[in-house]
Short mmCIF file of C-alpha atoms and ligand atoms in Angstrom, two decimals:
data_model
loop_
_atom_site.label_atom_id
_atom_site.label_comp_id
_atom_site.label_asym_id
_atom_site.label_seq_id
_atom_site.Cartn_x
_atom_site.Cartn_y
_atom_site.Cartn_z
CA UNK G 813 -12.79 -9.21 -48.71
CA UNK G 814 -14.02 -5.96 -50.28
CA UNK G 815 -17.44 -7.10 -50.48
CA UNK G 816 -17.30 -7.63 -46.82
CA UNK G 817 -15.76 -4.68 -45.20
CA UNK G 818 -18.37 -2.75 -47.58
CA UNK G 819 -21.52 -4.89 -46.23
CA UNK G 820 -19.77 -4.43 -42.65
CA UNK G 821 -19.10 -1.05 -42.43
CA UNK G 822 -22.88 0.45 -42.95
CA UNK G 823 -23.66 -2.21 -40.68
CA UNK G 824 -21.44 -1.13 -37.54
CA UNK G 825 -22.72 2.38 -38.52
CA UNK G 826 -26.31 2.16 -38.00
CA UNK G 827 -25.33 0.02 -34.63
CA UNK G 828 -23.82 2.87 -33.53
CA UNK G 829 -26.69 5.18 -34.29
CA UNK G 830 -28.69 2.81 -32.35
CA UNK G 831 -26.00 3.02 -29.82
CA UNK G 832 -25.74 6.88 -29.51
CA UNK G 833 -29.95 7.12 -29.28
CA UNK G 834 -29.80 5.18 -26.14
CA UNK G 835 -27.29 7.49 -24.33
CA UNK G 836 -24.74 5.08 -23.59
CA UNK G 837 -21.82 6.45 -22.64
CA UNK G 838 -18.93 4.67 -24.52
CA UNK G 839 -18.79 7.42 -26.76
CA UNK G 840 -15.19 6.70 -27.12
CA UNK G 841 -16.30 4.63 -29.74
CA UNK G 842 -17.19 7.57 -31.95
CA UNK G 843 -13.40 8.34 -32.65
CA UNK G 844 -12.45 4.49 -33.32
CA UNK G 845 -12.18 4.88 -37.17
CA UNK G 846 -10.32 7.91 -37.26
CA UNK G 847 -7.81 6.19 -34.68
CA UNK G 848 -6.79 4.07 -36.96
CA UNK G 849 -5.79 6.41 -39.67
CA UNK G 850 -2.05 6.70 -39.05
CA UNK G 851 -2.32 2.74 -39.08
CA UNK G 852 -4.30 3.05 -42.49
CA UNK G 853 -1.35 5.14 -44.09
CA UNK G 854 1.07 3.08 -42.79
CA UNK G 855 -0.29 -0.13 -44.75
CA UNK G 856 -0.33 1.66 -47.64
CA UNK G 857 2.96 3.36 -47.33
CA UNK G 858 6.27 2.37 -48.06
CA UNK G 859 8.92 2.81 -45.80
CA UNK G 860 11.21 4.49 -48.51
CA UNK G 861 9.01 7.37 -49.36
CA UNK G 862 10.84 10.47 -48.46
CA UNK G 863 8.82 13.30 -49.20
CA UNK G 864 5.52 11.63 -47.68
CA UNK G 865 3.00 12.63 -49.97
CA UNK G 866 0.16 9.96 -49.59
CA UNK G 867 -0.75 9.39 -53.00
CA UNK G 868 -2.39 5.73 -52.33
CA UNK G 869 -6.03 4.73 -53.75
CA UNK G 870 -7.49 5.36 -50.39
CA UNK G 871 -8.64 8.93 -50.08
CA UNK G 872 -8.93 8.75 -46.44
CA UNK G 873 -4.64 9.37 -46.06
CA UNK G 874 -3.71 10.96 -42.86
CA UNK G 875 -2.75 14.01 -43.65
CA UNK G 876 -6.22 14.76 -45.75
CA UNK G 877 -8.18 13.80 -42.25
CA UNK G 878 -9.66 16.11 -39.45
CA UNK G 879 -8.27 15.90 -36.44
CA UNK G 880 -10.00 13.24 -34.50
CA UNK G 881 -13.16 13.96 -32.80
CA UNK G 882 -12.53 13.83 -28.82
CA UNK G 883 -15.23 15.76 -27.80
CA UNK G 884 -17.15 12.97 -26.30
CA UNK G 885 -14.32 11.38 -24.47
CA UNK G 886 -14.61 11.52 -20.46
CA UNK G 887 -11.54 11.72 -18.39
CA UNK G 888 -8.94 14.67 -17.77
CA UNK G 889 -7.08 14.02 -20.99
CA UNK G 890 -10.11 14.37 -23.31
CA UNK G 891 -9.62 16.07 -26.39
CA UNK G 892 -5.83 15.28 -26.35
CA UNK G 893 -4.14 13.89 -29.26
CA UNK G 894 -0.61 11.58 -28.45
CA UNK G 895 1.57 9.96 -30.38
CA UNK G 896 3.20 6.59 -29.34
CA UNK G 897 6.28 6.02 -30.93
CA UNK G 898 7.66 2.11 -30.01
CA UNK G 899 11.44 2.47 -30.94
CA UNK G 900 12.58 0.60 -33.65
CA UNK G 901 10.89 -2.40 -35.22
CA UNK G 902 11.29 -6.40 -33.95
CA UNK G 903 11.53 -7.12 -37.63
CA UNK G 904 14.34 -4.54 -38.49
CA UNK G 905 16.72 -7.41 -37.90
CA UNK G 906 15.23 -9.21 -41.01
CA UNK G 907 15.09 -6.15 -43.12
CA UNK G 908 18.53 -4.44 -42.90
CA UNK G 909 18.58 -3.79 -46.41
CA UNK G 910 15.28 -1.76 -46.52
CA UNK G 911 16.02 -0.17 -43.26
CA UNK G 912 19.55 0.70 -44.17
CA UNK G 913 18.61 2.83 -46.81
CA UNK G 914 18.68 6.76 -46.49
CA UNK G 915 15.68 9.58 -46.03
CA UNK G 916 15.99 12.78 -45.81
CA UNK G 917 15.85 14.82 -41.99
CA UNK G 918 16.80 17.79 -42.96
CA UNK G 919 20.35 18.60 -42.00
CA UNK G 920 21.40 15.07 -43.99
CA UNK G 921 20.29 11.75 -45.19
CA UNK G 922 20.20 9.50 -42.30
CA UNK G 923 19.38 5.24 -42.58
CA UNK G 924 15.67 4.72 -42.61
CA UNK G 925 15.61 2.54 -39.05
CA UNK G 926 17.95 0.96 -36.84
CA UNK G 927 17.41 -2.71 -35.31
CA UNK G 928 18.01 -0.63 -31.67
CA UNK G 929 20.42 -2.85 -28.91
CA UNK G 930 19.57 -5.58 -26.71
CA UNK G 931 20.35 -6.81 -23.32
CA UNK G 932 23.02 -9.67 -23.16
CA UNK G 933 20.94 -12.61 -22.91
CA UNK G 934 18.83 -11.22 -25.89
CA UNK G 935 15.89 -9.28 -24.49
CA UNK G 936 15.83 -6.52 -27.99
CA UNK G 937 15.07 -2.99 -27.58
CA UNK G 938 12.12 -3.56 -29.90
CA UNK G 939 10.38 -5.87 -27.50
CA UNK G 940 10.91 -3.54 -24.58
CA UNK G 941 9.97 -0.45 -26.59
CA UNK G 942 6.45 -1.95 -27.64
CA UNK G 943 5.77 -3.35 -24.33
CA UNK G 944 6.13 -0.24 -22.15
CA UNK G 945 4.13 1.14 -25.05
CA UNK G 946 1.38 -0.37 -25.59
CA UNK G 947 1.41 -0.29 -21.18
CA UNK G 948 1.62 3.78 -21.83
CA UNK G 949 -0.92 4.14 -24.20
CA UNK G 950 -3.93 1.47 -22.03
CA UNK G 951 -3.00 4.36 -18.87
CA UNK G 952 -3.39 7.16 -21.30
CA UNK G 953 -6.56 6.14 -23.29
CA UNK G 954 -8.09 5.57 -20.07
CA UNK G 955 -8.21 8.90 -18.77
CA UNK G 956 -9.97 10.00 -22.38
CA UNK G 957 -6.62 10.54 -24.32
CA UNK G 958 -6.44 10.00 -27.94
CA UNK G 959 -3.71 7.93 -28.66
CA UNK G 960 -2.12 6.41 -31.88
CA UNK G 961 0.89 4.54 -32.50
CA UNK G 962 3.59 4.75 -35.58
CA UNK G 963 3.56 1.13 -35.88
CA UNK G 964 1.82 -2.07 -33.84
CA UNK G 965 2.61 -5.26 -34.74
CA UNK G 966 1.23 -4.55 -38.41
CA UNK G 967 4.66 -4.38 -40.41
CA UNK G 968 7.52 -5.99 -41.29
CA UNK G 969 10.13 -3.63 -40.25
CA UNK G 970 10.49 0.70 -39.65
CA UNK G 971 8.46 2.61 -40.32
CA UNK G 972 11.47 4.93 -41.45
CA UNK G 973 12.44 7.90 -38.75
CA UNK G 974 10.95 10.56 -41.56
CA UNK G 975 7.54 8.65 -41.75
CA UNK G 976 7.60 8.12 -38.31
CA UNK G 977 7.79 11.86 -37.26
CA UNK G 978 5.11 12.50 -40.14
CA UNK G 979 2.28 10.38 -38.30
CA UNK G 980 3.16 12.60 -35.20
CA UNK G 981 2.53 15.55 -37.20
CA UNK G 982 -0.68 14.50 -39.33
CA UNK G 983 -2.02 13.40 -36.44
CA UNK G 984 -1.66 16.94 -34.78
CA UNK G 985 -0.74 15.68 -31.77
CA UNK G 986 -0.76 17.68 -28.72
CA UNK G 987 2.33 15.32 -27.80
CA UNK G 988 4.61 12.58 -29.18
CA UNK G 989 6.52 10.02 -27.37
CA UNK G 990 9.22 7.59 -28.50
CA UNK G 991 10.26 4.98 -26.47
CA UNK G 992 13.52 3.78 -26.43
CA UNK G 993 16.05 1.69 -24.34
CA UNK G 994 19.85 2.68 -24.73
CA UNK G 995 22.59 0.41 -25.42
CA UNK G 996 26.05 2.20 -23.31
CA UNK G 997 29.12 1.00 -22.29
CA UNK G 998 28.14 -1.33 -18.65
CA UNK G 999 28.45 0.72 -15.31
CA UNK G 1000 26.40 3.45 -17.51
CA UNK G 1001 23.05 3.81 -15.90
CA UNK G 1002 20.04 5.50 -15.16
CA UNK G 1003 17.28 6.97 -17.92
CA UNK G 1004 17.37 10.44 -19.76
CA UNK G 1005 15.38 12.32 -21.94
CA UNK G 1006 16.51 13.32 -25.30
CA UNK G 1007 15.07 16.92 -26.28
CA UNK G 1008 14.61 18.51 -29.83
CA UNK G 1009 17.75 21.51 -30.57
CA UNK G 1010 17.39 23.98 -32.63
CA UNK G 1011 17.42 22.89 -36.37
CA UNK G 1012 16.51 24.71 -39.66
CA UNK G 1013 17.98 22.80 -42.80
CA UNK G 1014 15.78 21.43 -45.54
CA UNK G 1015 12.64 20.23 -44.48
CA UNK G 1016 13.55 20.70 -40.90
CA UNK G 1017 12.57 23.51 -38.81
CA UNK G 1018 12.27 23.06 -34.87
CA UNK G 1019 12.42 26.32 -33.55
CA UNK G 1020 8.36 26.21 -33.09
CA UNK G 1021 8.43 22.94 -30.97
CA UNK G 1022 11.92 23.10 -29.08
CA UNK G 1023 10.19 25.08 -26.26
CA UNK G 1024 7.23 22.87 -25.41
CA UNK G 1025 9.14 20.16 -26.33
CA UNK G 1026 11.47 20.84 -23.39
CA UNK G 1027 8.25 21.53 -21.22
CA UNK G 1028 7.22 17.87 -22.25
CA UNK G 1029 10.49 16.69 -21.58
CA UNK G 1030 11.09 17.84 -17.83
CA UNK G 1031 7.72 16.88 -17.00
CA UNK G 1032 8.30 13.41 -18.37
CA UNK G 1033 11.49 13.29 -16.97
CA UNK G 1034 10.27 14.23 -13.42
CA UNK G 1035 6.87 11.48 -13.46
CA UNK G 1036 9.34 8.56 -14.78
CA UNK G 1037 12.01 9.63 -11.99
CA UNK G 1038 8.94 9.37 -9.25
CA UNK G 1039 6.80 6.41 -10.37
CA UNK G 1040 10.15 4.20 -10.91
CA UNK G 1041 12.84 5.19 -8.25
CA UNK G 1042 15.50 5.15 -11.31
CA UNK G 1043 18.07 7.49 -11.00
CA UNK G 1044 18.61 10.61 -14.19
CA UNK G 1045 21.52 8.54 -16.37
CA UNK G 1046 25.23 8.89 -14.77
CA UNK G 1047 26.32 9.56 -18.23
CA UNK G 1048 24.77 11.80 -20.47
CA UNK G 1049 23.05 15.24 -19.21
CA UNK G 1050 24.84 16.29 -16.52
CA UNK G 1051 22.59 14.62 -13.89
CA UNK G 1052 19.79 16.37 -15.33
CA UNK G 1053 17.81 13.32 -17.26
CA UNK G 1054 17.86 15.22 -20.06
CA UNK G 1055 19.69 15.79 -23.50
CA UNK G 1056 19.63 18.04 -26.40
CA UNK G 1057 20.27 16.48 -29.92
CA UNK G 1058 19.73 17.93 -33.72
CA UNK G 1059 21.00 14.42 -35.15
CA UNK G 1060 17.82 12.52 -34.81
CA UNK G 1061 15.40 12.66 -37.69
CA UNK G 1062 12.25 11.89 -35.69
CA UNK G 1063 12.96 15.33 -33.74
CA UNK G 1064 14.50 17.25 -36.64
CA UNK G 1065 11.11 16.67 -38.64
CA UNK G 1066 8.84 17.20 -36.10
CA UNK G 1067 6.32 19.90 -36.01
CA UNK G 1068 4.45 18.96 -33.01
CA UNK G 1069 5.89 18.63 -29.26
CA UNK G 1070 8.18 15.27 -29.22
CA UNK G 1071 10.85 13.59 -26.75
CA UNK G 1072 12.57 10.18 -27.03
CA UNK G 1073 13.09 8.38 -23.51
CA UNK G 1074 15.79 6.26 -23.20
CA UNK G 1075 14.27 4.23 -20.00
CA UNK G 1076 17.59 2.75 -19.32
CA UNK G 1077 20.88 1.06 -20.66
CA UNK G 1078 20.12 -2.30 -21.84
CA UNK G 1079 24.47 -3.40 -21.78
CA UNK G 1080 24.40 -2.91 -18.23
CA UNK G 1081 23.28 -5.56 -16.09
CA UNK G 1082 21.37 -3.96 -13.11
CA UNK G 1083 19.19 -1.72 -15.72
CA UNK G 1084 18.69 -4.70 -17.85
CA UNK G 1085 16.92 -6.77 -15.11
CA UNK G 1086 14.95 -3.47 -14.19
CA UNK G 1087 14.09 -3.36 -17.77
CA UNK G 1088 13.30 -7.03 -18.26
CA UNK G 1089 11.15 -7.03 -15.35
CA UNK G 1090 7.06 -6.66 -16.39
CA UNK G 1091 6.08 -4.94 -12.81
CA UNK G 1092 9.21 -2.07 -13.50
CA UNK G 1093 7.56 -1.85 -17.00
CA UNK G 1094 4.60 -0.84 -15.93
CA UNK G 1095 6.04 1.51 -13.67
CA UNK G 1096 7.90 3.09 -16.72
CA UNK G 1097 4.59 3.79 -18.54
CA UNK G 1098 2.91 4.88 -15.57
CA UNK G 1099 5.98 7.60 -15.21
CA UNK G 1100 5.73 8.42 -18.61
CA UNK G 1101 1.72 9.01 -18.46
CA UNK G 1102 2.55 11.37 -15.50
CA UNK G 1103 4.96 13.45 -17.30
CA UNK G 1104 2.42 13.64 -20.38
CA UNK G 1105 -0.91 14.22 -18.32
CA UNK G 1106 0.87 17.02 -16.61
CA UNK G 1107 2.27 18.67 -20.12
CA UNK G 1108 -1.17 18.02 -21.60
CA UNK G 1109 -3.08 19.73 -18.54
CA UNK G 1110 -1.22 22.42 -18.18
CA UNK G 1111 -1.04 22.84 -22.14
CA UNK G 1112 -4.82 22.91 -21.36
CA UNK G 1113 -5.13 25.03 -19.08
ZN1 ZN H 2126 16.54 3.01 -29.57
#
């Protein structure tokens, strides 16, 4: 296995000196490896780590690389960095032990994941969360963005909330997005977005990334209101879509613009079916690339 990746490697290299002296213009394949470096640290990782030094063999950790090259990316969200973050974990349910246990977020020790709600007839949180993801990040990477995810299919449960707002921030990204579902009381309805407060305790300090972080927020807010018809939720917010917390470790121990989404309420049966439906899906991500593309523009600009 070693032997191979180490024959491979040089191998794909040279190809893609080849590749570069005949001007072709995939050049998005120059950033490939250092895409996957959020996805290297979280193999070697373990959930449980709390204060997120990345001490494995591989000297290639996160937090030691550049920020990834995007200079040759086409499109208007070239040179942008985001963050993906699927809410909770499909395999949480199997791992409540390891996911129960506690990290650090600064104002208190919170439990590492949570296995997230579902609707009635079973359609998890999890499932919804990587779908409208993985939808969200295809819209985003092609109009140039750089996108990463905290976790894809490649682990058994998590990762925890303190490693997941680390891969945000060693990523540098311009923005971070987790995607959620909620699970209220039925007649509840509609989507909000949850917004970082002002925290300073511990390890946590949000006062630099509460600002754009409510700039993200609005925007994201307003393209998921347009591009799926859904209502700002009848129960949290005020009407306005959106909500302030300083409970949730992924925002507490952020230091790069972040927002949850909670696309609907999963115990109420007309937002289930809108959230069980694929075509409303993709309208979800296509909102939620709105909101970002016009954060990250105007960022730009
Ligand atoms: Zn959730």
């Amino acid at each position: 296995m070693v032997a191979c990746a180490a024959a491979l490697v040089p191998a794909a290299f040279v190809g893609w000196l080849l590749w570069r002296d005949t001007g072709g213009d995939r050049a998005d394949r120059v950033t490939t490896p250092q895409a996957h470096a959020s996805d290297a640290h979280e193999h070697g990782g373990k959930g449980e780590h709390v204060h997120g030094d990345v001490t494995d063999d591989k000297p290639t950790a996160p937090a030691e690389q550049p920020r990834p090259s995007t200079k040759a990316r086409e499109g208007r969200l070239a040179g942008t960095v985001v963050v993906i973050d699927p809410g909770h974990n499909p395999g949480n349910f199997q791992h409540t032990a390891e996911i129960n246990k506690l990290v650090d977020i600064g104002t208190n020790r919170k439990e590492c994941d949570t296995t997230g709600t579902a609707t009635a007839d079973g359609y998890r949180e999890a499932a919804f969360t990587r779908d409208v993801s993985q939808r969200l990040r295809t819209l985003l990477e092609k109009e140039g963005a750089e996108v990463a995810f905290t976790h894809d299919g490649d682990r058994a449960f998590g990762p925890c909330i303190d490693e997941r707002a680390r891969i945000g921030n060693d990523a540098k990204a311009d923005a971070v997005i987790s995607v959620h579902a909620d699970g209220s009381a039925k007649g509840n309805r509609g989507f909000h977005v949850i917004l970082p407060g002002p925290v300073k305790a511990g390890s946590a300090d949000t006062s630099p990334i509460v600002a754009p972080s409510r700039d993200l927020g609005v925007r994201v807010a307003d393209g998921f209101a347009a591009a799926t018809g859904s209502a700002r939720a009848n129960y949290v917010g005020a009407g306005t879509g959106l909500d302030v917390r300083t409970d949730l470790g992924g925002l507490n121990l952020s230091t790069v613009p972040k927002v949850f989404v909670e696309c609907g309420n999963m115990q109420d049966p007309q937002d289930a079916a809108l959230l069980k439906n694929a075509d409303w899906r993709q309208k979800a991500a296509r909102g939620l690339a709105d909101g970002l593309r016009a954060y990250l523009t105007a960022r730009n600009n």
